[in-house]
CSV table of C-alpha atoms in Angstrom, one decimal:
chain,number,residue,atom,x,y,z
A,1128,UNK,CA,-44.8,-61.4,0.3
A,1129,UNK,CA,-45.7,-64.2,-1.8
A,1130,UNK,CA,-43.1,-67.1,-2.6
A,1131,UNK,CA,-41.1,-66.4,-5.2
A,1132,UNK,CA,-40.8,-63.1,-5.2
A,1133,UNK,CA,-38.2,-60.5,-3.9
A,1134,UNK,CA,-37.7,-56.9,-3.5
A,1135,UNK,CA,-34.3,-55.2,-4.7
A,1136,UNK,CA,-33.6,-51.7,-4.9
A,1137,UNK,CA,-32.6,-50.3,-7.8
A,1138,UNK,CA,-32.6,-47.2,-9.9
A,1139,UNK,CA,-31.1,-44.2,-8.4
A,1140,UNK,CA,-29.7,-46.4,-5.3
A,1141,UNK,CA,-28.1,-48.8,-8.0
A,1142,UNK,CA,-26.5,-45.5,-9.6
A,1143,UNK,CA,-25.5,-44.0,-6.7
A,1144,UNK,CA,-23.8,-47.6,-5.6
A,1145,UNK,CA,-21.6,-47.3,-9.1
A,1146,UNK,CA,-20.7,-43.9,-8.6
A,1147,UNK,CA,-19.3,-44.3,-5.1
A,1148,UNK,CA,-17.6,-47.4,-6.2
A,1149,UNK,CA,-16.3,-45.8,-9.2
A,1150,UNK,CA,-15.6,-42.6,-7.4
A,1151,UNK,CA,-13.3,-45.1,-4.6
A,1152,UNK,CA,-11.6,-46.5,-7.7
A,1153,UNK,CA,-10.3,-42.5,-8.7
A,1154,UNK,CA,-9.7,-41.5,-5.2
A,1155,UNK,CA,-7.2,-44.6,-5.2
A,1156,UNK,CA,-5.9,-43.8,-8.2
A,1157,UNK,CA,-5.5,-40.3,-7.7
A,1158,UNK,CA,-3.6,-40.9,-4.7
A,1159,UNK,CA,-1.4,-43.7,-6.5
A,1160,UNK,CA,-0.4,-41.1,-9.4
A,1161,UNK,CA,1.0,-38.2,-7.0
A,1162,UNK,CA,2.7,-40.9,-4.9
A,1163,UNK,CA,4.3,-41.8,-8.2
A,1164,UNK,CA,4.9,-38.1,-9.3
A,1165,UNK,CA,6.6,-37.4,-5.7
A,1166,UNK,CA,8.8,-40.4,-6.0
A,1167,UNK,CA,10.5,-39.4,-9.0
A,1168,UNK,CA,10.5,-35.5,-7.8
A,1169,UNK,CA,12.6,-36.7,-4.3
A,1170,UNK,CA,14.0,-39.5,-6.0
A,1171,UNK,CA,13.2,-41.9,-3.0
A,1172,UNK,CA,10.6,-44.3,-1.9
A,1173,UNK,CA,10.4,-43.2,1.6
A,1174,UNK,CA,9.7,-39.4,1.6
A,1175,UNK,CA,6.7,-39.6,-0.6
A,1176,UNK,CA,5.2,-42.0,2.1
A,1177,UNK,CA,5.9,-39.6,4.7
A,1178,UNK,CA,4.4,-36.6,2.4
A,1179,UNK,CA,1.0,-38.8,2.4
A,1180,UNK,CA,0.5,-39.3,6.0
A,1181,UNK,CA,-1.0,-35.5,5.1
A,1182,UNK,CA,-4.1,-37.1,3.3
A,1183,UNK,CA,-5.6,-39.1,6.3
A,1184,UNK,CA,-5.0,-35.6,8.6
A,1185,UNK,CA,-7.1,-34.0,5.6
A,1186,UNK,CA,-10.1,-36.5,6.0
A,1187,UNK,CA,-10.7,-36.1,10.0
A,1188,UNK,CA,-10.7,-32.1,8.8
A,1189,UNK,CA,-13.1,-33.7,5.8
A,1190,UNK,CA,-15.2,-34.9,8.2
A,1191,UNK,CA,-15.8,-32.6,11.1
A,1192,UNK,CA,-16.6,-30.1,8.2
A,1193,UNK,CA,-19.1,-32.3,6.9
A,1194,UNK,CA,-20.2,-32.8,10.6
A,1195,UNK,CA,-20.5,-29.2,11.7
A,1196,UNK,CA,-22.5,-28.3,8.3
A,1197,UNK,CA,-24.4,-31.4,8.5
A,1198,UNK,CA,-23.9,-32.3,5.3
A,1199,UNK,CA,-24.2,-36.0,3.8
A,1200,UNK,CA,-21.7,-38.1,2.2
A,1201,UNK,CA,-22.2,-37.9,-1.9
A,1202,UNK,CA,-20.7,-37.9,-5.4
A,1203,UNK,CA,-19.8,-34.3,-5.0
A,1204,UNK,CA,-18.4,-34.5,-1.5
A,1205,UNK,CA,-16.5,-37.7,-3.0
A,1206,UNK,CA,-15.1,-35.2,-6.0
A,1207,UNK,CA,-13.9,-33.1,-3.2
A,1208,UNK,CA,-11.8,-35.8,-1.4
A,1209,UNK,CA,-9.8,-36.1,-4.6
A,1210,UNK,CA,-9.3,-32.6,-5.1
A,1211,UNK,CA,-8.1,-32.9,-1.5
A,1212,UNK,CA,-5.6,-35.6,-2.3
A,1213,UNK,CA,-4.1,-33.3,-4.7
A,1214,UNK,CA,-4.4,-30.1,-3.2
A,1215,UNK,CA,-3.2,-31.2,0.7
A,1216,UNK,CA,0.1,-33.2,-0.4
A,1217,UNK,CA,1.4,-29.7,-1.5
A,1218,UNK,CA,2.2,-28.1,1.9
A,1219,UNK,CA,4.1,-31.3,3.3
A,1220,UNK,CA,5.9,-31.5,-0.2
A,1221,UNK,CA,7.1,-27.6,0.4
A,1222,UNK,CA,8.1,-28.7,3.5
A,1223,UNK,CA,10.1,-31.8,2.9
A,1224,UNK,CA,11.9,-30.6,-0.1
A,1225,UNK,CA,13.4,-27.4,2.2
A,1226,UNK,CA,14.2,-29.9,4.5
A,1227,UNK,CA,15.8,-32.2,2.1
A,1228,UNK,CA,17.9,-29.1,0.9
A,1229,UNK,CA,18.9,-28.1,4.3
A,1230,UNK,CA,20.1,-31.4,5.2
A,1231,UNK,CA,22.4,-31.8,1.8
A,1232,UNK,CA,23.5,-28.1,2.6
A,1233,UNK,CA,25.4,-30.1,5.7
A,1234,UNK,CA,22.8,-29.2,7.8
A,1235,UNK,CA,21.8,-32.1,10.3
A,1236,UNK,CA,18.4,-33.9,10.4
A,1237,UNK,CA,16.6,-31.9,13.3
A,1238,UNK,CA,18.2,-28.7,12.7
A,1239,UNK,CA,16.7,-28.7,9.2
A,1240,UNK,CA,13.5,-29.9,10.1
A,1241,UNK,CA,13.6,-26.9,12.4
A,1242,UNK,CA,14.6,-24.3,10.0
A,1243,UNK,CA,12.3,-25.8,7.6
A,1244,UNK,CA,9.1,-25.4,9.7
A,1245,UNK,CA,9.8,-22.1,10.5
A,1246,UNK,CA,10.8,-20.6,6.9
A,1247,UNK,CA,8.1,-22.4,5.4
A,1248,UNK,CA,5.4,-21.6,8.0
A,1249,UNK,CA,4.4,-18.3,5.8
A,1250,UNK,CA,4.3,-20.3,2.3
A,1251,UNK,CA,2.5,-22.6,4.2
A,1252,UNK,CA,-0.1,-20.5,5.7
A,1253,UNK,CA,-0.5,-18.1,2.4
A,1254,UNK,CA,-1.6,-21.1,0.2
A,1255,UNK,CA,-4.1,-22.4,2.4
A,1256,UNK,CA,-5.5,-19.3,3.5
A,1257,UNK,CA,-5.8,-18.4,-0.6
A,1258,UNK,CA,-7.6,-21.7,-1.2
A,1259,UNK,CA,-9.6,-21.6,1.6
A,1260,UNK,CA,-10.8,-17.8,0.8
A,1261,UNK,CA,-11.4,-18.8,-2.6
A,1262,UNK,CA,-13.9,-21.4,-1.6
A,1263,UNK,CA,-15.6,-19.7,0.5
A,1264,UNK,CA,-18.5,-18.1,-1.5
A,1265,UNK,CA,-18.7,-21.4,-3.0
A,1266,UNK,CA,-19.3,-23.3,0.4
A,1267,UNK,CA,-22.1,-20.7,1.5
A,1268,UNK,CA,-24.2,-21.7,-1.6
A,1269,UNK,CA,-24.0,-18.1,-3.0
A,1270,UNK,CA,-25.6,-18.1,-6.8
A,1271,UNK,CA,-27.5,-20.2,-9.0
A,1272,UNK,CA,-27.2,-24.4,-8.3
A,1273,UNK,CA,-24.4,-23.8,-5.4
A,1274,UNK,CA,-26.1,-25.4,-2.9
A,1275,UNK,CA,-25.1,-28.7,-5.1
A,1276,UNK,CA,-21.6,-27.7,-5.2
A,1277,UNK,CA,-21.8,-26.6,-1.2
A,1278,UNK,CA,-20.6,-29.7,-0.1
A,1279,UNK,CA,-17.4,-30.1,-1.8
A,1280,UNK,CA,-16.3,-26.8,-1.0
A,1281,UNK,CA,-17.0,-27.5,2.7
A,1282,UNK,CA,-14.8,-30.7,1.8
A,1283,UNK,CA,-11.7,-29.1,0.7
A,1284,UNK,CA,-12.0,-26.4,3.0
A,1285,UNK,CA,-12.3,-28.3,6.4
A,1286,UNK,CA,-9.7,-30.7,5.2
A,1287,UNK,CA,-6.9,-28.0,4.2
A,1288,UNK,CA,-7.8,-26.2,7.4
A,1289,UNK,CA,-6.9,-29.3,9.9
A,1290,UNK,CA,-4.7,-30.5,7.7
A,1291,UNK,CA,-2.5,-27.7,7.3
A,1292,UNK,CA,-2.0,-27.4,11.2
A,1293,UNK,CA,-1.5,-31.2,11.5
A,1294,UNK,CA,1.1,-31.1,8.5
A,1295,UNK,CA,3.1,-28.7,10.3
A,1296,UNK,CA,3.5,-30.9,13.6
A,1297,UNK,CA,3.0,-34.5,12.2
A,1298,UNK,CA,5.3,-34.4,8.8
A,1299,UNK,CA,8.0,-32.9,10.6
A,1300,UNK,CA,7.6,-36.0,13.4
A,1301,UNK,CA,7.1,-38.5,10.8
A,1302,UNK,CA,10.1,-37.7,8.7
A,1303,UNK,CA,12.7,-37.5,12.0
A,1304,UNK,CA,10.8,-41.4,12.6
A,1305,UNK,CA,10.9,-42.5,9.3
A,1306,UNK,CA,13.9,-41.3,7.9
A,1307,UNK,CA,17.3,-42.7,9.5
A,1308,UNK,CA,19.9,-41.2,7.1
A,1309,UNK,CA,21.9,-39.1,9.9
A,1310,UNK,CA,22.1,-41.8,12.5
A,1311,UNK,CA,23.8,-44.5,9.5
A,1312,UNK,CA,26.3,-41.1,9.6
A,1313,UNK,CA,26.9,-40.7,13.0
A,1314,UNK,CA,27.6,-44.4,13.8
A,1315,UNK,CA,30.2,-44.6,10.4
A,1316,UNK,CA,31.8,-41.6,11.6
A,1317,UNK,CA,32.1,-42.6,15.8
A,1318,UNK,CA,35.8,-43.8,15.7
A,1319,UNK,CA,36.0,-47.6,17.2
C-alpha cells in the first residue's frame, strides 16, 4: 500500500458497530429499569439483587441455544437478550415474593424458602412452558421472513429453559446467603 494511505472498514460494519453498541446501552438500561421497578415492589435493596442473579443463568441458556442452532451473535439475537431480561426476572420474582409472605406469616427463613419452591414449582413451570410453546413456530423459521426472526426466538427460548431450572435451585440459595434477617432475630431473642 502506498504511503499515506489506509484502509478502514465501514458501511455495514460501521452500522452494525452502532447497533451493538447502542443495543448494549438498552440491554443496560433495560436491566437498570426492572431493578428499579422491583425495588419499589419489595421495598428493599437487597431482594431485587438476588431476583437478578436470574439474568446471567438466562445468558449461559442464551448461549448454548445459540450454540446448538449455530446461530451468530446479531441485532436480533441482541433484541432477544432484552426481552430475556424482562421476561426471566419473572419466575424468581414469583418466587421471592411467596417467600417474603411466608416468612412475615411467622414462618422462618428456610421453611419458607421450602414451601415456596414447592407451591410455586407449578406457576413456575406453566409460564415457561407457555412462552416457550409460543415461540416455538417462531424459532423453526416457519412463514414468510422467519428465518430473520429465528434467532431471537432460539434466544428467549434457550434462556427461559436453563434459566428456569437454575432459578429454582440458585434464587432460593442466594436469598438464604444474602438475606440475614432471621439470624439478627435469633441472636436478639437468645437470652444472655
Amino acid at each position: 500500500m502506498p504511503p499515506g494511505m489506509n484502509v478502514v472498514l465501514a458501511g455495514q460494519n460501521r452500522e452494525m458497530a452502532v447497533s451493538f453498541r447502542s443495543l448494549i446501552l438498552a440491554l443496560a438500561l433495560a436491566i437498570f429499569l426492572v431493578y428499579l421497578v422491583m425495588a419499589s415492589q419489595f421495598e428493599s435493596f437487597l431482594h431485587p439483587f438476588v431476583i437478578l442473579f436470574t439474568i446471567p443463568l438466562a445468558l449461559i441458556g442464551a448461549v448454548l441455544a445459540l450454540l446448538a442452532t449455530r446461530s451468530t451473535i446479531s441485532v436480533v439475537v441482541f433484541i432477544g437478550l432484552i426481552l430475556l431480561a424482562g421476561i426471566v426476572v419473572n419466575n424468581a420474582i414469583v418466587l421471592i415474593d411467596f417467600v417474603n409472605q411466608l416468612r412475615a406469616g411467622g414462618m422462618s427463613k428456610r421453611e419458607a424458602l421450602i414451601a415456596g419452591g414447592r407451591s410455586r414449582l407449578r406457576p413456575i413451570l406453566m409460564t415457561t412452558l407457555t412462552t416457550v410453546l409460543g415461540l416455538i413456530p417462531l424459532a423453526l423459521g416457519v412463514g414468510e421472513g422467519a428465518e430473520i426472526r429465528s434467532p431471537m426466538a432460539v434466544t428467549v427460548i434457550g434462556g427461559l429453559a436453563v434459566s428456569t431450572l437454575l432459578t429454582l435451585v440458585v434464587i432460593p440459595v442466594a436469598y438464604d446467603a444474602v438475606d440475614r434477617s432471621d439470624e439478627g432475630a435469633r441472636r436478639t431473642e437468645t437470652p444472655r
